[in-house]
mmCIF file of C-alpha atoms in Angstrom:
data_model
loop_
_atom_site.group_PDB
_atom_site.id
_atom_site.type_symbol
_atom_site.label_atom_id
_atom_site.label_comp_id
_atom_site.label_asym_id
_atom_site.label_seq_id
_atom_site.Cartn_x
_atom_site.Cartn_y
_atom_site.Cartn_z
ATOM 1 C CA LEU A 1 125.024 64.495 111.345
ATOM 2 C CA LEU A 2 121.949 66.072 112.950
ATOM 3 C CA SER A 3 121.464 69.600 111.659
ATOM 4 C CA THR A 4 119.061 72.464 111.145
ATOM 5 C CA THR A 5 118.369 73.896 107.683
ATOM 6 C CA ILE A 6 121.752 75.640 107.817
ATOM 7 C CA VAL A 7 123.056 72.872 105.575
ATOM 8 C CA GLU A 8 120.981 74.243 102.676
ATOM 9 C CA SER A 9 123.388 77.198 102.523
ATOM 10 C CA GLY A 10 126.042 75.027 100.922
ATOM 11 C CA LEU A 11 127.468 72.439 103.306
ATOM 12 C CA ASP A 12 129.264 69.923 101.084
ATOM 13 C CA ILE A 13 130.015 66.448 102.414
ATOM 14 C CA SER A 14 130.710 64.458 99.276
ATOM 15 C CA SER A 15 130.524 61.097 101.022
ATOM 16 C CA ALA A 16 126.987 61.736 102.354
ATOM 17 C CA ASN A 17 124.409 59.867 100.307
ATOM 18 C CA THR A 18 121.295 59.923 102.522
ATOM 19 C CA ILE A 19 119.279 62.766 104.040
ATOM 20 C CA ILE A 20 116.143 62.531 106.172
ATOM 21 C CA ILE A 21 114.046 65.709 106.318
ATOM 22 C CA HIS A 22 111.737 65.824 109.347
ATOM 23 C CA ARG A 23 108.296 67.411 108.805
ATOM 24 C CA ALA A 24 108.974 68.193 105.162
ATOM 25 C CA ASP A 25 105.475 69.711 104.877
ATOM 26 C CA ARG A 26 106.721 72.737 106.854
ATOM 27 C CA PHE A 27 109.431 73.632 104.351
ATOM 28 C CA GLY A 28 109.198 75.775 101.238
ATOM 29 C CA LEU A 29 109.745 74.226 97.823
ATOM 30 C CA ALA A 30 113.098 75.964 97.268
ATOM 31 C CA GLN A 31 114.280 74.852 100.725
ATOM 32 C CA LEU A 32 113.403 71.228 100.041
ATOM 33 C CA TYR A 33 115.163 71.359 96.682
ATOM 34 C CA GLN A 34 118.329 72.789 98.236
ATOM 35 C CA LEU A 35 118.290 70.310 101.112
ATOM 36 C CA ARG A 36 117.851 67.385 98.757
ATOM 37 C CA GLY A 37 120.844 68.642 96.811
ATOM 38 C CA ARG A 38 123.143 68.247 99.828
ATOM 39 C CA VAL A 39 123.480 64.508 99.094
ATOM 40 C CA GLY A 40 124.426 62.648 95.955
ATOM 41 C CA ARG A 41 127.400 64.878 95.239
ATOM 42 C CA ALA A 42 129.705 61.932 94.553
ATOM 43 C CA LYS A 43 129.358 58.774 92.487
ATOM 44 C CA LEU A 44 127.213 56.907 95.036
ATOM 45 C CA ARG A 45 123.467 56.756 94.509
ATOM 46 C CA ALA A 46 121.757 59.104 96.992
ATOM 47 C CA TYR A 47 118.463 59.007 98.857
ATOM 48 C CA ALA A 48 116.299 61.784 100.276
ATOM 49 C CA TYR A 49 113.529 60.777 102.693
ATOM 50 C CA LEU A 50 110.837 63.385 103.369
ATOM 51 C CA THR A 51 108.768 62.669 106.470
ATOM 52 C CA THR A 52 105.436 64.117 107.556
ATOM 53 C CA ALA A 53 103.342 63.770 110.709
ATOM 54 C CA ALA A 54 101.228 60.621 110.562
ATOM 55 C CA ASP A 55 98.367 62.179 112.539
ATOM 56 C CA THR A 56 98.207 65.473 110.609
ATOM 57 C CA ALA A 57 96.603 65.954 107.207
ATOM 58 C CA LEU A 58 98.729 67.764 104.652
ATOM 59 C CA SER A 59 97.541 71.118 103.414
ATOM 60 C CA GLU A 60 96.838 71.515 99.702
ATOM 61 C CA VAL A 61 99.927 73.716 99.268
ATOM 62 C CA ALA A 62 102.178 71.222 101.097
ATOM 63 C CA GLU A 63 100.906 68.392 98.897
ATOM 64 C CA LYS A 64 101.683 70.442 95.791
ATOM 65 C CA ARG A 65 105.227 71.157 97.011
ATOM 66 C CA LEU A 66 105.997 67.497 97.702
ATOM 67 C CA LYS A 67 104.467 66.382 94.408
ATOM 68 C CA VAL A 68 106.532 68.927 92.454
ATOM 69 C CA LEU A 69 109.706 67.886 94.253
ATOM 70 C CA SER A 70 109.127 64.219 93.455
ATOM 71 C CA ASP A 71 108.725 65.100 89.768
ATOM 72 C CA LEU A 72 111.935 67.155 89.537
ATOM 73 C CA ASP A 73 114.527 64.511 88.800
ATOM 74 C CA SER A 74 116.337 65.765 85.693
ATOM 75 C CA LEU A 75 119.106 68.212 84.845
ATOM 76 C CA GLY A 76 117.949 71.792 84.503
ATOM 77 C CA ALA A 77 115.177 71.235 87.048
ATOM 78 C CA GLY A 78 115.991 74.531 88.781
ATOM 79 C CA PHE A 79 114.068 76.583 86.234
ATOM 80 C CA GLN A 80 111.091 74.236 86.470
ATOM 81 C CA LEU A 81 111.253 74.558 90.249
ATOM 82 C CA ALA A 82 111.121 78.359 90.039
ATOM 83 C CA SER A 83 108.126 78.203 87.704
ATOM 84 C CA HIS A 84 106.243 75.784 89.962
ATOM 85 C CA ASP A 85 107.122 77.816 93.061
ATOM 86 C CA LEU A 86 105.762 80.950 91.389
ATOM 87 C CA ASP A 87 102.528 79.140 90.553
ATOM 88 C CA ILE A 88 102.109 77.886 94.126
ATOM 89 C CA ARG A 89 103.053 81.067 96.028
ATOM 90 C CA GLY A 90 102.197 83.790 93.565
ATOM 91 C CA ALA A 91 104.445 86.782 92.904
ATOM 92 C CA GLY A 92 102.760 89.754 94.549
ATOM 93 C CA ASN A 93 99.513 91.720 94.419
ATOM 94 C CA LEU A 94 100.832 95.225 93.875
ATOM 95 C CA LEU A 95 97.511 97.044 93.921
ATOM 96 C CA GLY A 96 95.772 95.309 96.802
ATOM 97 C CA ASP A 97 96.257 95.270 100.543
ATOM 98 C CA GLU A 98 98.137 91.961 100.365
ATOM 99 C CA GLN A 99 101.828 91.746 99.598
ATOM 100 C CA SER A 100 101.749 88.233 98.206
ATOM 101 C CA GLY A 101 99.832 86.374 95.554
ATOM 102 C CA HIS A 102 99.299 86.510 91.801
ATOM 103 C CA ILE A 103 101.233 89.093 89.819
ATOM 104 C CA ARG A 104 99.044 88.069 86.887
ATOM 105 C CA GLU A 105 96.259 90.147 88.475
ATOM 106 C CA VAL A 106 98.424 93.235 88.099
ATOM 107 C CA GLY A 107 99.983 92.721 84.714
ATOM 108 C CA PHE A 108 103.608 92.803 83.726
ATOM 109 C CA GLU A 109 103.331 96.165 81.940
ATOM 110 C CA LEU A 110 102.038 97.901 85.079
ATOM 111 C CA TYR A 111 104.695 96.220 87.225
ATOM 112 C CA GLN A 112 107.396 97.343 84.788
ATOM 113 C CA SER A 113 106.019 100.899 84.775
ATOM 114 C CA MET A 114 106.059 101.038 88.578
ATOM 115 C CA LEU A 115 109.583 99.631 88.640
ATOM 116 C CA GLU A 116 110.767 102.259 86.153
ATOM 117 C CA ASP A 117 109.161 104.994 88.281
ATOM 118 C CA ALA A 118 110.973 103.702 91.365
ATOM 119 C CA ILE A 119 114.317 103.624 89.546
ATOM 120 C CA LEU A 120 113.839 107.174 88.216
ATOM 121 C CA ALA A 121 112.848 108.388 91.683
ATOM 122 C CA ALA A 122 115.962 106.795 93.187
ATOM 123 C CA LYS A 123 118.175 108.349 90.520
ATOM 124 C CA ALA A 124 116.562 111.750 91.023
ATOM 125 C CA GLY A 125 117.236 111.462 94.755
ATOM 126 C CA GLU A 126 120.880 110.556 94.181
ATOM 127 C CA MET A 127 121.328 113.538 91.862
ATOM 128 C CA GLY A 128 119.545 115.932 94.213
ATOM 129 C CA LEU A 129 116.763 116.567 91.695
ATOM 130 C CA GLU A 130 113.187 117.339 92.632
ATOM 131 C CA LYS A 131 110.560 115.124 91.110
ATOM 132 C CA PRO A 132 107.819 117.092 89.263
ATOM 133 C CA SER A 133 104.414 116.847 90.968
ATOM 134 C CA GLU A 134 102.796 115.330 87.868
ATOM 135 C CA ASP A 135 105.323 112.482 88.074
ATOM 136 C CA ILE A 136 104.514 111.653 91.707
ATOM 137 C CA SER A 137 103.093 108.156 92.173
ATOM 138 C CA PRO A 138 101.373 108.202 95.582
ATOM 139 C CA GLN A 139 101.684 105.104 97.733
ATOM 140 C CA ILE A 140 98.238 104.356 99.173
ATOM 141 C CA THR A 141 97.882 101.670 101.837
ATOM 142 C CA VAL A 142 94.256 100.749 102.523
ATOM 143 C CA ASP A 143 92.648 97.528 103.685
ATOM 144 C CA ALA A 144 90.259 96.803 100.812
ATOM 145 C CA PRO A 145 90.031 94.250 97.989
ATOM 146 C CA ILE A 146 91.267 96.048 94.870
ATOM 147 C CA MET A 147 91.480 94.061 91.652
ATOM 148 C CA ILE A 148 89.834 92.870 88.451
ATOM 149 C CA PRO A 149 88.782 89.314 89.408
ATOM 150 C CA GLU A 150 89.600 86.456 87.069
ATOM 151 C CA ASP A 151 85.971 85.302 87.089
ATOM 152 C CA TYR A 152 84.924 88.785 85.881
ATOM 153 C CA VAL A 153 87.508 89.080 83.066
ATOM 154 C CA PRO A 154 88.799 85.536 82.412
ATOM 155 C CA ASP A 155 91.301 86.445 79.691
ATOM 156 C CA LEU A 156 94.690 87.299 81.219
ATOM 157 C CA ALA A 157 95.794 89.552 78.349
ATOM 158 C CA VAL A 158 92.566 91.557 78.549
ATOM 159 C CA ARG A 159 92.910 91.992 82.333
ATOM 160 C CA MET A 160 96.475 93.187 81.927
ATOM 161 C CA ALA A 161 95.409 95.679 79.256
ATOM 162 C CA LEU A 162 92.624 97.019 81.483
ATOM 163 C CA TYR A 163 95.013 97.479 84.420
ATOM 164 C CA ARG A 164 97.429 99.310 82.136
ATOM 165 C CA ARG A 165 94.731 101.595 80.705
ATOM 166 C CA LEU A 166 93.381 102.432 84.148
ATOM 167 C CA ASN A 167 96.875 103.211 85.399
ATOM 168 C CA GLN A 168 97.536 105.460 82.397
ATOM 169 C CA ALA A 169 94.165 107.269 82.495
ATOM 170 C CA SER A 170 94.791 111.009 82.454
ATOM 171 C CA ASP A 171 91.637 112.328 84.151
ATOM 172 C CA LYS A 172 88.342 111.420 85.796
ATOM 173 C CA ALA A 173 86.446 111.413 82.496
ATOM 174 C CA GLU A 174 88.806 108.794 81.069
ATOM 175 C CA ILE A 175 88.518 106.671 84.228
ATOM 176 C CA GLU A 176 84.713 106.815 84.092
ATOM 177 C CA GLY A 177 84.824 105.968 80.371
ATOM 178 C CA LEU A 178 86.895 102.855 81.083
ATOM 179 C CA ALA A 179 84.510 101.808 83.848
ATOM 180 C CA ALA A 180 81.566 102.214 81.465
ATOM 181 C CA GLU A 181 83.405 100.183 78.832
ATOM 182 C CA MET A 182 83.981 97.330 81.305
ATOM 183 C CA ILE A 183 80.294 97.337 82.284
ATOM 184 C CA ASP A 184 79.330 97.216 78.610
ATOM 185 C CA ARG A 185 81.719 94.338 77.844
ATOM 186 C CA PHE A 186 81.607 92.228 80.997
ATOM 187 C CA GLY A 187 78.590 93.313 83.038
ATOM 188 C CA GLN A 188 78.198 95.148 86.340
ATOM 189 C CA LEU A 189 81.497 95.874 88.065
ATOM 190 C CA PRO A 190 82.214 93.584 91.039
ATOM 191 C CA GLN A 191 82.946 95.380 94.297
ATOM 192 C CA ALA A 192 86.706 94.776 94.073
ATOM 193 C CA THR A 193 86.794 96.439 90.636
ATOM 194 C CA GLN A 194 84.653 99.343 91.831
ATOM 195 C CA ASN A 195 87.251 99.757 94.576
ATOM 196 C CA LEU A 196 90.024 99.761 91.975
ATOM 197 C CA VAL A 197 88.312 102.507 89.958
ATOM 198 C CA ARG A 198 87.796 104.565 93.104
ATOM 199 C CA LEU A 199 91.446 104.085 94.111
ATOM 200 C CA ILE A 200 92.622 105.374 90.717
ATOM 201 C CA GLU A 201 90.442 108.472 91.225
ATOM 202 C CA ILE A 202 91.936 108.950 94.698
ATOM 203 C CA LYS A 203 95.412 108.636 93.231
ATOM 204 C CA HIS A 204 94.745 111.421 90.691
ATOM 205 C CA GLN A 205 93.451 113.732 93.435
ATOM 206 C CA ALA A 206 96.427 112.856 95.642
ATOM 207 C CA ILE A 207 98.831 113.828 92.852
ATOM 208 C CA ALA A 208 97.088 117.197 92.488
ATOM 209 C CA ALA A 209 97.473 117.731 96.255
ATOM 210 C CA ASN A 210 101.209 116.838 96.162
ATOM 211 C CA ILE A 211 100.591 113.780 98.343
ATOM 212 C CA ALA A 212 103.335 111.152 98.341
ATOM 213 C CA LYS A 213 101.847 108.613 100.739
ATOM 214 C CA ILE A 214 98.589 107.763 102.499
ATOM 215 C CA ASP A 215 98.413 105.150 105.275
ATOM 216 C CA VAL A 216 94.985 104.126 106.525
ATOM 217 C CA GLY A 217 95.140 102.421 109.937
ATOM 218 C CA ALA A 218 92.650 101.041 112.431
ATOM 219 C CA ARG A 219 92.252 104.368 114.257
ATOM 220 C CA GLY A 220 92.987 106.973 111.620
ATOM 221 C CA THR A 221 94.874 108.055 108.524
ATOM 222 C CA LEU A 222 98.320 109.569 108.004
ATOM 223 C CA VAL A 223 99.001 111.727 104.928
ATOM 224 C CA THR A 224 102.577 112.486 103.852
ATOM 225 C CA PHE A 225 103.218 115.277 101.348
ATOM 226 C CA HIS A 226 105.947 115.085 98.711
ATOM 227 C CA ASN A 227 109.027 116.884 100.092
ATOM 228 C CA ASP A 228 106.849 117.776 103.129
ATOM 229 C CA ASP A 229 105.349 120.567 101.065
ATOM 230 C CA PHE A 230 101.781 121.660 100.238
ATOM 231 C CA PRO A 231 101.007 124.258 97.521
ATOM 232 C CA ASP A 232 98.945 126.413 99.881
ATOM 233 C CA PRO A 233 100.072 126.146 103.555
ATOM 234 C CA ALA A 234 97.581 128.811 104.669
ATOM 235 C CA GLY A 235 94.744 127.033 102.888
ATOM 236 C CA LEU A 236 95.795 123.770 104.523
ATOM 237 C CA LEU A 237 95.709 125.355 107.979
ATOM 238 C CA ALA A 238 92.229 126.752 107.264
ATOM 239 C CA TYR A 239 91.117 123.262 106.169
ATOM 240 C CA VAL A 240 92.418 121.788 109.444
ATOM 241 C CA ASP A 241 90.720 124.497 111.538
ATOM 242 C CA LYS A 242 87.345 123.818 109.914
ATOM 243 C CA ARG A 243 87.554 120.141 110.937
ATOM 244 C CA GLU A 244 87.653 121.139 114.646
ATOM 245 C CA GLY A 245 90.117 118.506 115.833
ATOM 246 C CA ALA A 246 89.144 115.710 113.431
ATOM 247 C CA VAL A 247 92.194 116.604 111.321
ATOM 248 C CA LYS A 248 95.553 117.727 112.707
ATOM 249 C CA LEU A 249 98.740 119.001 111.069
ATOM 250 C CA ARG A 250 101.892 117.777 112.790
ATOM 251 C CA PRO A 251 105.085 119.876 112.997
ATOM 252 C CA ASP A 252 106.695 117.559 110.416
ATOM 253 C CA MET A 253 103.944 118.555 107.903
ATOM 254 C CA LYS A 254 102.169 115.202 108.101
ATOM 255 C CA LEU A 255 98.394 115.339 108.179
ATOM 256 C CA VAL A 256 96.600 113.115 110.699
ATOM 257 C CA VAL A 257 92.911 112.253 110.256
ATOM 258 C CA ASN A 258 91.468 111.083 113.584
ATOM 259 C CA ARG A 259 88.678 109.000 112.168
ATOM 260 C CA ALA A 260 88.291 105.238 111.851
ATOM 261 C CA TRP A 261 86.558 103.816 108.791
ATOM 262 C CA HIS A 262 85.343 100.322 109.626
ATOM 263 C CA ASP A 263 84.704 98.787 106.203
ATOM 264 C CA PRO A 264 86.453 98.917 102.799
ATOM 265 C CA GLN A 265 83.871 101.111 101.094
ATOM 266 C CA SER A 266 83.823 103.726 103.852
ATOM 267 C CA ARG A 267 87.649 103.781 103.819
ATOM 268 C CA LEU A 268 87.788 104.438 100.093
ATOM 269 C CA ASN A 269 84.923 106.948 100.186
ATOM 270 C CA GLY A 270 86.597 108.721 103.108
ATOM 271 C CA LEU A 271 89.903 108.876 101.226
ATOM 272 C CA PHE A 272 88.097 110.163 98.149
ATOM 273 C CA GLN A 273 86.533 113.049 100.090
ATOM 274 C CA LEU A 274 89.820 113.783 101.883
ATOM 275 C CA THR A 275 91.904 113.964 98.709
ATOM 276 C CA LYS A 276 89.136 115.834 96.901
ATOM 277 C CA GLY A 277 89.207 118.590 99.505
ATOM 278 C CA LEU A 278 93.008 118.817 99.586
ATOM 279 C CA SER A 279 93.352 118.775 95.799
ATOM 280 C CA ALA A 280 90.768 121.570 95.476
ATOM 281 C CA ILE A 281 92.839 123.769 97.816
ATOM 282 C CA ALA A 282 96.042 122.956 95.911
ATOM 283 C CA LEU A 283 94.502 123.613 92.492
ATOM 284 C CA ARG A 284 93.123 126.997 93.592
ATOM 285 C CA ALA A 285 96.598 127.967 94.784
ATOM 286 C CA LYS A 286 98.148 126.942 91.464
ATOM 287 C CA LYS A 287 95.549 128.973 89.558
ATOM 288 C CA ARG A 288 96.370 132.063 91.640
ATOM 289 C CA GLU A 289 100.060 131.609 90.833
ATOM 290 C CA LYS A 290 99.322 131.506 87.104
ATOM 291 C CA ALA A 291 96.933 134.457 87.170
ATOM 292 C CA PRO A 292 98.435 137.675 85.729
ATOM 293 C CA ALA A 293 99.455 140.258 88.301
#
């Protein structure tokens, strides 16, 4: 039988005892494990032959996959496979611009907190409830390295705790205090960690401005407000007018910034100034609402 990888979905031919996998270096670890499991389902001894191109050097990741697969030869190997696969691929960089690689750089507590926020938001949506502005967790997409590098803080538990404390910081003073503490304990902040601190500051300002999402692209930035609402629509229009075309407000209440920032630092600094201006307008409006008549 000559087949594609469709057989990994569960094709069961009990009499088959040999499988030859062409260019095994192009398959993922889980795929190889499933394909190998298609033979040897009866009493006959089975064989799985994994071939690679003779004139092509294997990548480091491919070598790791094949080595792991050759070592998994006992019952209960599925859990070991999952652990090895996680080590090889990583499980997601939630704070950076990548969507793959090393959940350990984020920390389980922060991941769990974000997951809980997402579940609560989904439930609130199903029940027709409005999420309070202080509970908004803005989604900010920006092409910049944002992390606490392992070579800066080698201890995993300490890195996780620092991520958690930064995420839970209540104001700018607390954020700056944490940054000063890191400098005191580990030395000057690397650029990626400076970016992380700046992103947390941007997030706080975005919450104050009722911003739900910010997308920074190659030619500009798109700002989405929570429930398409801004605390001071008139103030927002005045802000747009002062920018003389550099900032536009679309009919769907999305704000478009027609400016390209060409490096990570200018992107983050630009976002900081943008959210600072919008949050100032929103906070003034909230103060007027609270002022006695």
